[in-house]
Tab-separated table of C-alpha atoms in Angstrom:
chain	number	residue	atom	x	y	z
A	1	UNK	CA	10.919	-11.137	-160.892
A	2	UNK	CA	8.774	-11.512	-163.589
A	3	UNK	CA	5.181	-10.333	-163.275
A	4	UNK	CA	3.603	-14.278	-163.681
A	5	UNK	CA	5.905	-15.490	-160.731
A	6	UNK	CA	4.966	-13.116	-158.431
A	7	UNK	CA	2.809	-14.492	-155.348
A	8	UNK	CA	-1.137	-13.568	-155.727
A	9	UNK	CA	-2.383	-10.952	-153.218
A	10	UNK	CA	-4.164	-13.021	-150.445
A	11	UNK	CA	-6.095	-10.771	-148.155
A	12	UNK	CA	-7.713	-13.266	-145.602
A	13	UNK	CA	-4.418	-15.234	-145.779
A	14	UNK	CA	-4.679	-17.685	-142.506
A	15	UNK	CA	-2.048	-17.412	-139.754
A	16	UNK	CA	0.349	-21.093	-139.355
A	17	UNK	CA	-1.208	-22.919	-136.756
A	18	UNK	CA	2.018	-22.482	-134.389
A	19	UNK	CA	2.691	-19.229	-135.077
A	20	UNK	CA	1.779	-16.137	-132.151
A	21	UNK	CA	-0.973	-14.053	-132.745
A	22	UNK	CA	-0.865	-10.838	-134.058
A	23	UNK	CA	0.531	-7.578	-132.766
A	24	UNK	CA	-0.973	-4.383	-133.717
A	25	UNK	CA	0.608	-1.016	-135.039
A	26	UNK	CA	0.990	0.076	-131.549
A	27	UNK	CA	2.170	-3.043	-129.884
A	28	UNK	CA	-0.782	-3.872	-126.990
A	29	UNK	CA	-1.573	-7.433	-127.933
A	30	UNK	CA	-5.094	-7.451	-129.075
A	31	UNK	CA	-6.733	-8.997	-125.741
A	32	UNK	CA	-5.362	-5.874	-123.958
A	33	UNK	CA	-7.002	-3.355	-125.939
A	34	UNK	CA	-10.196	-1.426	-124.373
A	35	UNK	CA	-13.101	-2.082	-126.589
A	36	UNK	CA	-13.624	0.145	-129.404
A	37	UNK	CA	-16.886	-0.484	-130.263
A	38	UNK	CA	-18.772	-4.097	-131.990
A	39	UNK	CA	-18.720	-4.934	-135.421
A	40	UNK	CA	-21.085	-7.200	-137.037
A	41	UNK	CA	-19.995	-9.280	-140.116
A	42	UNK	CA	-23.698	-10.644	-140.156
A	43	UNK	CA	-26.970	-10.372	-138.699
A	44	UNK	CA	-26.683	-12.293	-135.338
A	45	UNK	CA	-23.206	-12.358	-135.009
A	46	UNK	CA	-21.258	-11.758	-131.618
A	47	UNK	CA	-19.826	-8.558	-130.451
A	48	UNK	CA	-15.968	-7.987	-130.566
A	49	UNK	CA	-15.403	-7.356	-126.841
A	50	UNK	CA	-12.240	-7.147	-124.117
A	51	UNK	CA	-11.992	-10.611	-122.082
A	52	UNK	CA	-11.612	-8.015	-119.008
A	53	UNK	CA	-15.142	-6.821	-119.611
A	54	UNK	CA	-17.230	-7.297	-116.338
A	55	UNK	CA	-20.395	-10.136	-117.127
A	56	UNK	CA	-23.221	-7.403	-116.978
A	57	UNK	CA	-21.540	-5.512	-119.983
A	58	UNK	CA	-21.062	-8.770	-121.684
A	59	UNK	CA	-24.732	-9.528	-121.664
A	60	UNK	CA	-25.530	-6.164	-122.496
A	61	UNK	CA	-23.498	-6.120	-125.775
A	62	UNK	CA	-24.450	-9.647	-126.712
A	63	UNK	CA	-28.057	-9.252	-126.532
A	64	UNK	CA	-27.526	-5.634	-128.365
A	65	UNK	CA	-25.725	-7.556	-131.158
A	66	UNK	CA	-28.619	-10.218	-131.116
A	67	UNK	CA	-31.095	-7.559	-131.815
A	68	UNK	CA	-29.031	-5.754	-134.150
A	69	UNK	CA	-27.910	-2.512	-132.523
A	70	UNK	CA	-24.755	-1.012	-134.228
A	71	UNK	CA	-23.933	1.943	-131.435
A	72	UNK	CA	-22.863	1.069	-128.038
A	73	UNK	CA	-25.929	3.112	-126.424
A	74	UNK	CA	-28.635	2.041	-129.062
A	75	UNK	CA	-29.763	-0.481	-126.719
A	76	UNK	CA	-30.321	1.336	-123.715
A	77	UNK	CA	-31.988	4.469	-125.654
A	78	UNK	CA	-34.062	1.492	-127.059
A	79	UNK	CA	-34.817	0.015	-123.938
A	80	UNK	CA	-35.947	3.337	-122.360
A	81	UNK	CA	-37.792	5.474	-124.614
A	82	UNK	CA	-39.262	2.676	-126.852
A	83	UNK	CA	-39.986	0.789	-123.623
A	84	UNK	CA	-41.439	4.216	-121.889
A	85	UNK	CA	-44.210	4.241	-124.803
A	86	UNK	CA	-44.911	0.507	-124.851
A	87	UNK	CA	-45.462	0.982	-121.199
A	88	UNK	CA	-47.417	3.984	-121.564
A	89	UNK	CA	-49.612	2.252	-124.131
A	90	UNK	CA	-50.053	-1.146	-121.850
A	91	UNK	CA	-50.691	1.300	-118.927
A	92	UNK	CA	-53.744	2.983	-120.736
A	93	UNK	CA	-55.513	0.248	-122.133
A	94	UNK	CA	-57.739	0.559	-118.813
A	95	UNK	CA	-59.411	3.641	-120.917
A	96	UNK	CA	-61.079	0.637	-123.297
A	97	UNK	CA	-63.553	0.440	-120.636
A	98	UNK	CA	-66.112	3.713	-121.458
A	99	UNK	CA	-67.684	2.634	-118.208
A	100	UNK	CA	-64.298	3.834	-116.501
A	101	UNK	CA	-63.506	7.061	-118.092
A	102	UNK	CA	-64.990	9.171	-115.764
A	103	UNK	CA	-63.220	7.976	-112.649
A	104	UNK	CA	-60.037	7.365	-115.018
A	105	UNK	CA	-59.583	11.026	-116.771
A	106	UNK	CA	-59.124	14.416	-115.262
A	107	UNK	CA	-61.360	15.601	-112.864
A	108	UNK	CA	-64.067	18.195	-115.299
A	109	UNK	CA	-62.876	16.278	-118.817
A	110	UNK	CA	-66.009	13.281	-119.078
A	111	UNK	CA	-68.304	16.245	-118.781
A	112	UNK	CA	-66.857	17.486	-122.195
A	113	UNK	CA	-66.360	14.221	-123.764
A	114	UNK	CA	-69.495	12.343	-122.243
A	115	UNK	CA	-72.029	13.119	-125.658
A	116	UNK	CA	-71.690	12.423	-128.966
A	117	UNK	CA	-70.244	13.050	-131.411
A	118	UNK	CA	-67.154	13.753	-129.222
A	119	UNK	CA	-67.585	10.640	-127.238
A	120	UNK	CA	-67.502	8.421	-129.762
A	121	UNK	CA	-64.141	9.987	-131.322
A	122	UNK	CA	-62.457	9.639	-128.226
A	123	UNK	CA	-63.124	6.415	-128.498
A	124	UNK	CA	-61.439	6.169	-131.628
A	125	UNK	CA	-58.602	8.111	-130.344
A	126	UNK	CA	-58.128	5.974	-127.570
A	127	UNK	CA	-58.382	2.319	-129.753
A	128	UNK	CA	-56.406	3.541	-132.251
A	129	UNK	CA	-53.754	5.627	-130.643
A	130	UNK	CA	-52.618	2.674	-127.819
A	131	UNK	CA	-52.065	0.050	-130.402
A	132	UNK	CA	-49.760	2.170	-132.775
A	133	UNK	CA	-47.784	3.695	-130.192
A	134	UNK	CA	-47.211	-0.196	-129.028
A	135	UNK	CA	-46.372	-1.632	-132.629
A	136	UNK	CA	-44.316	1.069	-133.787
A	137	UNK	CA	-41.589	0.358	-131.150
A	138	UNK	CA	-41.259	-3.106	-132.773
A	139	UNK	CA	-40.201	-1.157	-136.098
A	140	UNK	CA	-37.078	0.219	-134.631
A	141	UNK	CA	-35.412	-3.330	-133.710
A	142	UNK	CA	-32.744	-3.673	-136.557
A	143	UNK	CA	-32.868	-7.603	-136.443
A	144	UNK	CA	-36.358	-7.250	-137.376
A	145	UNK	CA	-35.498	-4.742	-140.179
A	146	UNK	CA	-33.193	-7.184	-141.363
A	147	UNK	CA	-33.967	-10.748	-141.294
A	148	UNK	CA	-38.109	-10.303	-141.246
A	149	UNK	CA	-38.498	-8.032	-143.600
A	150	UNK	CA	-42.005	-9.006	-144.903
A	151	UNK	CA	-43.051	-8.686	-141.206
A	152	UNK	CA	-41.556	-5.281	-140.839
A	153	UNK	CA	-43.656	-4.159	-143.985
A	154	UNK	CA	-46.607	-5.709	-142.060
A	155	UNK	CA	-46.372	-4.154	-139.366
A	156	UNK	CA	-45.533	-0.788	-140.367
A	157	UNK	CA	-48.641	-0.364	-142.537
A	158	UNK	CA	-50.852	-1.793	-140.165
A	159	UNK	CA	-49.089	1.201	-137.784
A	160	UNK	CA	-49.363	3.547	-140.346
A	161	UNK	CA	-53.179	2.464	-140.747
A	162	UNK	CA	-54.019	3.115	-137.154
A	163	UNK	CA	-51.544	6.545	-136.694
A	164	UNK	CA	-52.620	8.517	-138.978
A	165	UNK	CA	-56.172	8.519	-138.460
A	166	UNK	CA	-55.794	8.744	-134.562
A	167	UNK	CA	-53.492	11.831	-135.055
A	168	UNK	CA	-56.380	13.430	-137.053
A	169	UNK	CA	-59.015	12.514	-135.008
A	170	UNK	CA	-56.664	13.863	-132.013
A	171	UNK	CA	-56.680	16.820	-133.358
A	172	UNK	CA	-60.166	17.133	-133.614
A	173	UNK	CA	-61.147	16.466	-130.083
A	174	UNK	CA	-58.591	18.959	-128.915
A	175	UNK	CA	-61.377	21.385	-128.920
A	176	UNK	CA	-62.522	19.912	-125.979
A	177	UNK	CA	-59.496	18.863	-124.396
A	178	UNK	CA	-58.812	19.760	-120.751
A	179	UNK	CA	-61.320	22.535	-120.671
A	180	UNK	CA	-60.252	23.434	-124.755
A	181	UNK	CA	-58.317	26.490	-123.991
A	182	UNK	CA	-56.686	28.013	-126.945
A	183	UNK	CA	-53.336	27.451	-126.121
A	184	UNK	CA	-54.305	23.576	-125.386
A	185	UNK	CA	-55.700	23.243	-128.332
A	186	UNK	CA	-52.491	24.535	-130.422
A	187	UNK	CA	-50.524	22.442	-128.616
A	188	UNK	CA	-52.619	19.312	-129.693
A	189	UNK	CA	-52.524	20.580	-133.442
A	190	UNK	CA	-48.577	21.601	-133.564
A	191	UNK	CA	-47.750	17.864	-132.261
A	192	UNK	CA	-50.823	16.040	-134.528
A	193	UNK	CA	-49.323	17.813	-137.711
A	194	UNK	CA	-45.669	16.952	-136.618
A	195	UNK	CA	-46.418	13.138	-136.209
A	196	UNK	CA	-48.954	13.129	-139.335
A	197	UNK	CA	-46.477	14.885	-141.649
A	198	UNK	CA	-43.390	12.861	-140.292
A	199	UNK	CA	-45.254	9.776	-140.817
A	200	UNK	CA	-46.431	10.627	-144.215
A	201	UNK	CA	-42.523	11.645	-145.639
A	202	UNK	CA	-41.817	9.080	-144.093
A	203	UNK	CA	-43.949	6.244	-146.399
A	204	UNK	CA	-42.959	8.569	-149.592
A	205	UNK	CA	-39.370	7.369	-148.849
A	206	UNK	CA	-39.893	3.581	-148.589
A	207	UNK	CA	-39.129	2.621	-151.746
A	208	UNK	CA	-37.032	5.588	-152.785
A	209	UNK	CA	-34.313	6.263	-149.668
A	210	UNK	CA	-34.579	3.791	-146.821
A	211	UNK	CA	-32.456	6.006	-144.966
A	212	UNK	CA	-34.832	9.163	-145.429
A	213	UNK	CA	-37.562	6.407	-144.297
A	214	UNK	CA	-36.014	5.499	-141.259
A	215	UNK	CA	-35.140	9.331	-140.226
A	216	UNK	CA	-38.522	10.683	-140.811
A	217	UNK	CA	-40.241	7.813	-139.370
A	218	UNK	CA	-38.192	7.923	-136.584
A	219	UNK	CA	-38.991	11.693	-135.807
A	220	UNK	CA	-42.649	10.497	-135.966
A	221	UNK	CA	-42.882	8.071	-132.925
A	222	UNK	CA	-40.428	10.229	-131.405
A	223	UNK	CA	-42.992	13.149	-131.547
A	224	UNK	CA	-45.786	10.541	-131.247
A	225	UNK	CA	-44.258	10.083	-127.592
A	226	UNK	CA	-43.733	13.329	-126.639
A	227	UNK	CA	-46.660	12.431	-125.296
A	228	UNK	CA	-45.234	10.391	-122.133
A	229	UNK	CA	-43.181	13.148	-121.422
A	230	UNK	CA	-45.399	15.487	-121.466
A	231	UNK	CA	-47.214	13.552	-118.592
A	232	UNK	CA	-44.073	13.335	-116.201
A	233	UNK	CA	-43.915	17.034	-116.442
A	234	UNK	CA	-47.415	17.453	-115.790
A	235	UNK	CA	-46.836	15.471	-112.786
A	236	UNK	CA	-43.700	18.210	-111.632
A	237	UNK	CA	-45.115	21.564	-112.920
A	238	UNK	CA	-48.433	20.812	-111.003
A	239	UNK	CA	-47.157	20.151	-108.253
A	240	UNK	CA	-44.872	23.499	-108.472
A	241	UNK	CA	-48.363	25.638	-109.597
A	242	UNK	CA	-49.792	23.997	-106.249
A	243	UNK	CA	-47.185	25.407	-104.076
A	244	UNK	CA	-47.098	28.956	-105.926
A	245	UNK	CA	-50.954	29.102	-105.318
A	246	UNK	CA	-51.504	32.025	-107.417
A	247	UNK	CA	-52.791	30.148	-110.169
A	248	UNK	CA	-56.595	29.927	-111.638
A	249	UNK	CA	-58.198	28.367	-114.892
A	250	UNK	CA	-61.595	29.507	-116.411
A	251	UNK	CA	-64.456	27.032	-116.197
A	252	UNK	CA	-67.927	26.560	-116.858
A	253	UNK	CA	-70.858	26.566	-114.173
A	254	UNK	CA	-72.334	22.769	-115.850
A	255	UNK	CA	-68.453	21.641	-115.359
A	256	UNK	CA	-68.222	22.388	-111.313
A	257	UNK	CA	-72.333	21.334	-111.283
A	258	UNK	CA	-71.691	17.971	-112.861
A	259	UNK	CA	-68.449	17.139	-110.710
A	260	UNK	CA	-70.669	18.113	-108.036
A	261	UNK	CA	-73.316	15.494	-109.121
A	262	UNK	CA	-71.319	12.394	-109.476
A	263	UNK	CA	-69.945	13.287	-106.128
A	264	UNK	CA	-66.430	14.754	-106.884
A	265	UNK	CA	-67.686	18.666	-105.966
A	266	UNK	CA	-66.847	20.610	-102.506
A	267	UNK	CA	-68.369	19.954	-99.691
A	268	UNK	CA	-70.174	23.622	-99.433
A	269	UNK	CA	-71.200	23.852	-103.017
A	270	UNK	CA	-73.568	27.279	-102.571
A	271	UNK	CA	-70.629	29.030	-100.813
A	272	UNK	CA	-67.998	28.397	-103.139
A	273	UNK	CA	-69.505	28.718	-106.140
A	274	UNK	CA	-72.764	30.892	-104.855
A	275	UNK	CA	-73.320	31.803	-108.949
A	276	UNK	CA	-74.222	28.049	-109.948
A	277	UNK	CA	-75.598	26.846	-106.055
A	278	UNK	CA	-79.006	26.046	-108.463
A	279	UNK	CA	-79.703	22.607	-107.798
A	280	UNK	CA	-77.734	20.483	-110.372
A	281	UNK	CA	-80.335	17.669	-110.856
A	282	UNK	CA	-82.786	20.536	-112.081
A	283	UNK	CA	-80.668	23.311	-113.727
A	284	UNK	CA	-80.256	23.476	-117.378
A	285	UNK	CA	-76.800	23.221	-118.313
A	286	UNK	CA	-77.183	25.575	-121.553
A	287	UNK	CA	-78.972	28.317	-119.371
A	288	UNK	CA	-75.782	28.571	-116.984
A	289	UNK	CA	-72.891	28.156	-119.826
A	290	UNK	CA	-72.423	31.970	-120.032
A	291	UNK	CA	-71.485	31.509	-116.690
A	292	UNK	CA	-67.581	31.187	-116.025
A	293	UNK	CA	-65.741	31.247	-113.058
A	294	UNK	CA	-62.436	31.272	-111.820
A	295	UNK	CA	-61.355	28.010	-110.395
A	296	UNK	CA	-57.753	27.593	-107.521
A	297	UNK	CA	-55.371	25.281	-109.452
A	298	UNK	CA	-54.017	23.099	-106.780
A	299	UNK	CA	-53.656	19.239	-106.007
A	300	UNK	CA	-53.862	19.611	-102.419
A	301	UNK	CA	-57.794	20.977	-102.634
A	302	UNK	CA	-60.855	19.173	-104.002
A	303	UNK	CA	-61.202	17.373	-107.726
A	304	UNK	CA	-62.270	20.797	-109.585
A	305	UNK	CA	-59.034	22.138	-108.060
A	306	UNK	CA	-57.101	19.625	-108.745
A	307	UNK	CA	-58.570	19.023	-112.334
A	308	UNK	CA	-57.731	22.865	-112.623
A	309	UNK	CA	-53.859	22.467	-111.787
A	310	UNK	CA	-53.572	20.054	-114.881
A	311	UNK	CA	-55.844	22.588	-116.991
A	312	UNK	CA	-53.217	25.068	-115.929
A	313	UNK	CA	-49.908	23.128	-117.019
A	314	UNK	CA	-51.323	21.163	-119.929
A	315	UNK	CA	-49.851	23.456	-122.647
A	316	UNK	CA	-46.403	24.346	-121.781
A	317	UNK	CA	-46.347	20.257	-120.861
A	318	UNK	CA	-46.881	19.405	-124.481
A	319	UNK	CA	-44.414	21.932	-125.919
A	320	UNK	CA	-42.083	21.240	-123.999
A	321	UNK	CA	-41.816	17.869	-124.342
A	322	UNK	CA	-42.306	18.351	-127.946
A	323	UNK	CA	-39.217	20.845	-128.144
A	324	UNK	CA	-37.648	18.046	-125.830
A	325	UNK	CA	-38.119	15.148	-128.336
A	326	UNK	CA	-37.424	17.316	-131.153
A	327	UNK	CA	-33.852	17.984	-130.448
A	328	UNK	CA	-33.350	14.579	-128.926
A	329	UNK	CA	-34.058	13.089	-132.250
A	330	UNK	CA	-32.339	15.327	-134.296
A	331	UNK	CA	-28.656	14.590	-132.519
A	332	UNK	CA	-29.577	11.044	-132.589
A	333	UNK	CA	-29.641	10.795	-135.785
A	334	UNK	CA	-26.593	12.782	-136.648
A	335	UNK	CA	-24.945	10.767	-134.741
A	336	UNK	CA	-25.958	7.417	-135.950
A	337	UNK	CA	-26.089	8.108	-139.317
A	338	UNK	CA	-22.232	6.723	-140.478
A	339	UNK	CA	-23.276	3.321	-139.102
A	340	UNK	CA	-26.642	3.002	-141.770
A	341	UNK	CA	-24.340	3.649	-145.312
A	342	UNK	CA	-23.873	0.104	-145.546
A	343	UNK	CA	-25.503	-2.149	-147.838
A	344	UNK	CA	-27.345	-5.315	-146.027
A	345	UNK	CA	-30.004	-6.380	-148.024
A	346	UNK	CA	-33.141	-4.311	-147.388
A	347	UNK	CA	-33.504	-1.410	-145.238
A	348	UNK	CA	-31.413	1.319	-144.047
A	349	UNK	CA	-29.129	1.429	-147.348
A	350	UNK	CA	-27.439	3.283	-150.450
A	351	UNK	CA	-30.272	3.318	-153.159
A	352	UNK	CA	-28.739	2.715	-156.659
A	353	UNK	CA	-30.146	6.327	-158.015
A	354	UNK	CA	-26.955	8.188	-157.302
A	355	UNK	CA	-27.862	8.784	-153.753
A	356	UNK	CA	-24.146	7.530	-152.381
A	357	UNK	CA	-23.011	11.481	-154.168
A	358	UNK	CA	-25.272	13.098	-151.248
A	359	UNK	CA	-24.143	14.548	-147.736
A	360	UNK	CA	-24.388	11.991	-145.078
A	361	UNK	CA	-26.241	14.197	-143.142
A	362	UNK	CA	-29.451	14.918	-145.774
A	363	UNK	CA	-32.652	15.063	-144.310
């Protein structure tokens, strides 16, 4: 047969009309396979899915593929850790009110925080810190990514505008933070410096390697909610000092004086703490602050105890979650990394500089 008589190659070819459908390699007609997974051949496009799938899972995978999830578990990873710090963030917009704080924060905290200039950078911290933890979630929705982009640029400087600053000015009013222990404060500066660098890597990479962008500013809202967790295992590990009852925190003698004045002290003020049993309403704060005393960490006592248990567990809270986070978003991204070498437009692709002759698994 000569080479001009030869019929083309026609890869998408069309089945006849009449004729059965097609058998794979391994015989199962196609409608009897398990699902293996959804492909997209565009943004929007339906998931490939078994007809014996139950209706929940169909929903599930359709709305995934309507937001643009590639992995079978982005969704629900999605759904509760981005929805964990929206909710967080919605949850402490209360703290907008400055007439609330004291009732609001930690028993012993407003005392440290009620003056300037600390009160006003709390402030800050607050404002600035709730709204970029609540738009940065929107950055991680891949439909977004992908058919907005102009809003996804939007919004992730205005994020950017509002994280960094917040992160710094975090760090900053860690010295006072929860009685401004030592170890508090590191905690405070080892999380502020790994969302602050993260988030700064991750803006050098914009234009140069989306998919270095979206890994290091992934890690950064990842560490930035580190801070959630941290507060469900304050809520455990205070509990669990409580019960072991062996457990005391340092504080001042103007800390237990001024609970004691807006009426969240003891009841026998002079015979528990018999060193600051001066009036409050007349002692001078700065005569008594060499003053420290040891303070019962437990929920089941009065505020100062109580604000003591949380003094007590703040630390290993914060590291914890932070070495919790860390290694969650580390295998997360190994693991989704295959599924964002593909080119589709914008975000999340090859760069033409010769970056397709790197490991998959760069940094």
């Amino acid at each position: 047969m000569s080479p001009s008589s030869a019929t083309p190659f026609q890869p998408y070819q069309a089945y006849p009309p009449n004729s059965p459908p097609p058998i794979n390699t391994l015989g199962a007609h196609p409608e009897n396979l398990p699902y293996s997974g959804h492909t997209h051949a565009g943004s929007g496009q339906a998931l490939v899915r078994s007809k014996r799938h139950w209706p929940l899972a169909n929903v599930y995978f359709g709305f995934s593929g309507i937001l643009g999830f590639k992995e079978r578990w982005s969704l629900i990873l999605f759904v509760v850790f981005g929805g964990a710090l929206m909710a967080f963030c919605i949850a402490r917009a209360e703290f907008f009110n400055v007439n609330r704080l004291l009732e609001l924060m930690i028993p012993g905290e407003w005392y440290l925080y009620r003056s300037e200039p600390y009160k006003g950078l709390l402030m800050f911290h607050i404002y600035t810190s709730i709204f970029a933890g609540f738009w940065a979630v929107w950055q991680f929705i891949p439909a977004i990514r992908r058919n907005h982009v102009s809003l996804h640029r939007l919004n992730g400087y205005l994020t950017l505008i509002l994280l960094i600053p917040s992160t710094v000015i975090g760090s900053v009013i860690a010295r006072r933070a929860y009685g401004g222990a030592v170890a508090i404060q590191a905690a405070f500066y080892v999380q502020g410096i790994l969302v602050t660098y993260s988030a700064i890597v991750g803006y050098w990479y914009v234009k140069k390697n989306t998919r270095k962008h979206r890994k290091w500013m992934l890690r950064s809202v990842v560490y930035l909610a580190a801070s959630v967790t941290a507060k469900l295992i304050q809520l455990i590990s205070r509990q669990i000092v409580s019960n072991v009852g062996s457990y005391y925190t340092i504080w001042t003698c103007p800390e237990v004086q001024f609970l004691q004045a807006v009426g969240h002290g003891v009841p026998d003020f002079a015979s528990t703490y018999p060193a600051c049993a001066s009036d409050p309403n007349t002692s001078t704060f700065a005569d008594q602050n060499s003053i420290h005393l040891l303070v019962h960490a437990s929920m089941d006592e009065t505020s100062v105890n109580r604000g003591s248990a949380v003094r007590e567990v703040v630390a290993m809270s914060i590291f914890v979650a932070i070495l919790i986070h860390a290694l969650g978003v580390e295998i997360y991204i190994r693991s989704t990394e295959n599924m964002n070498r593909f080119r589709r437009g914008f975000v999340l692709e090859r760069t033409e500089d010769g970056d397709d002759e790197k490991p998959v698994n760069d940094l």
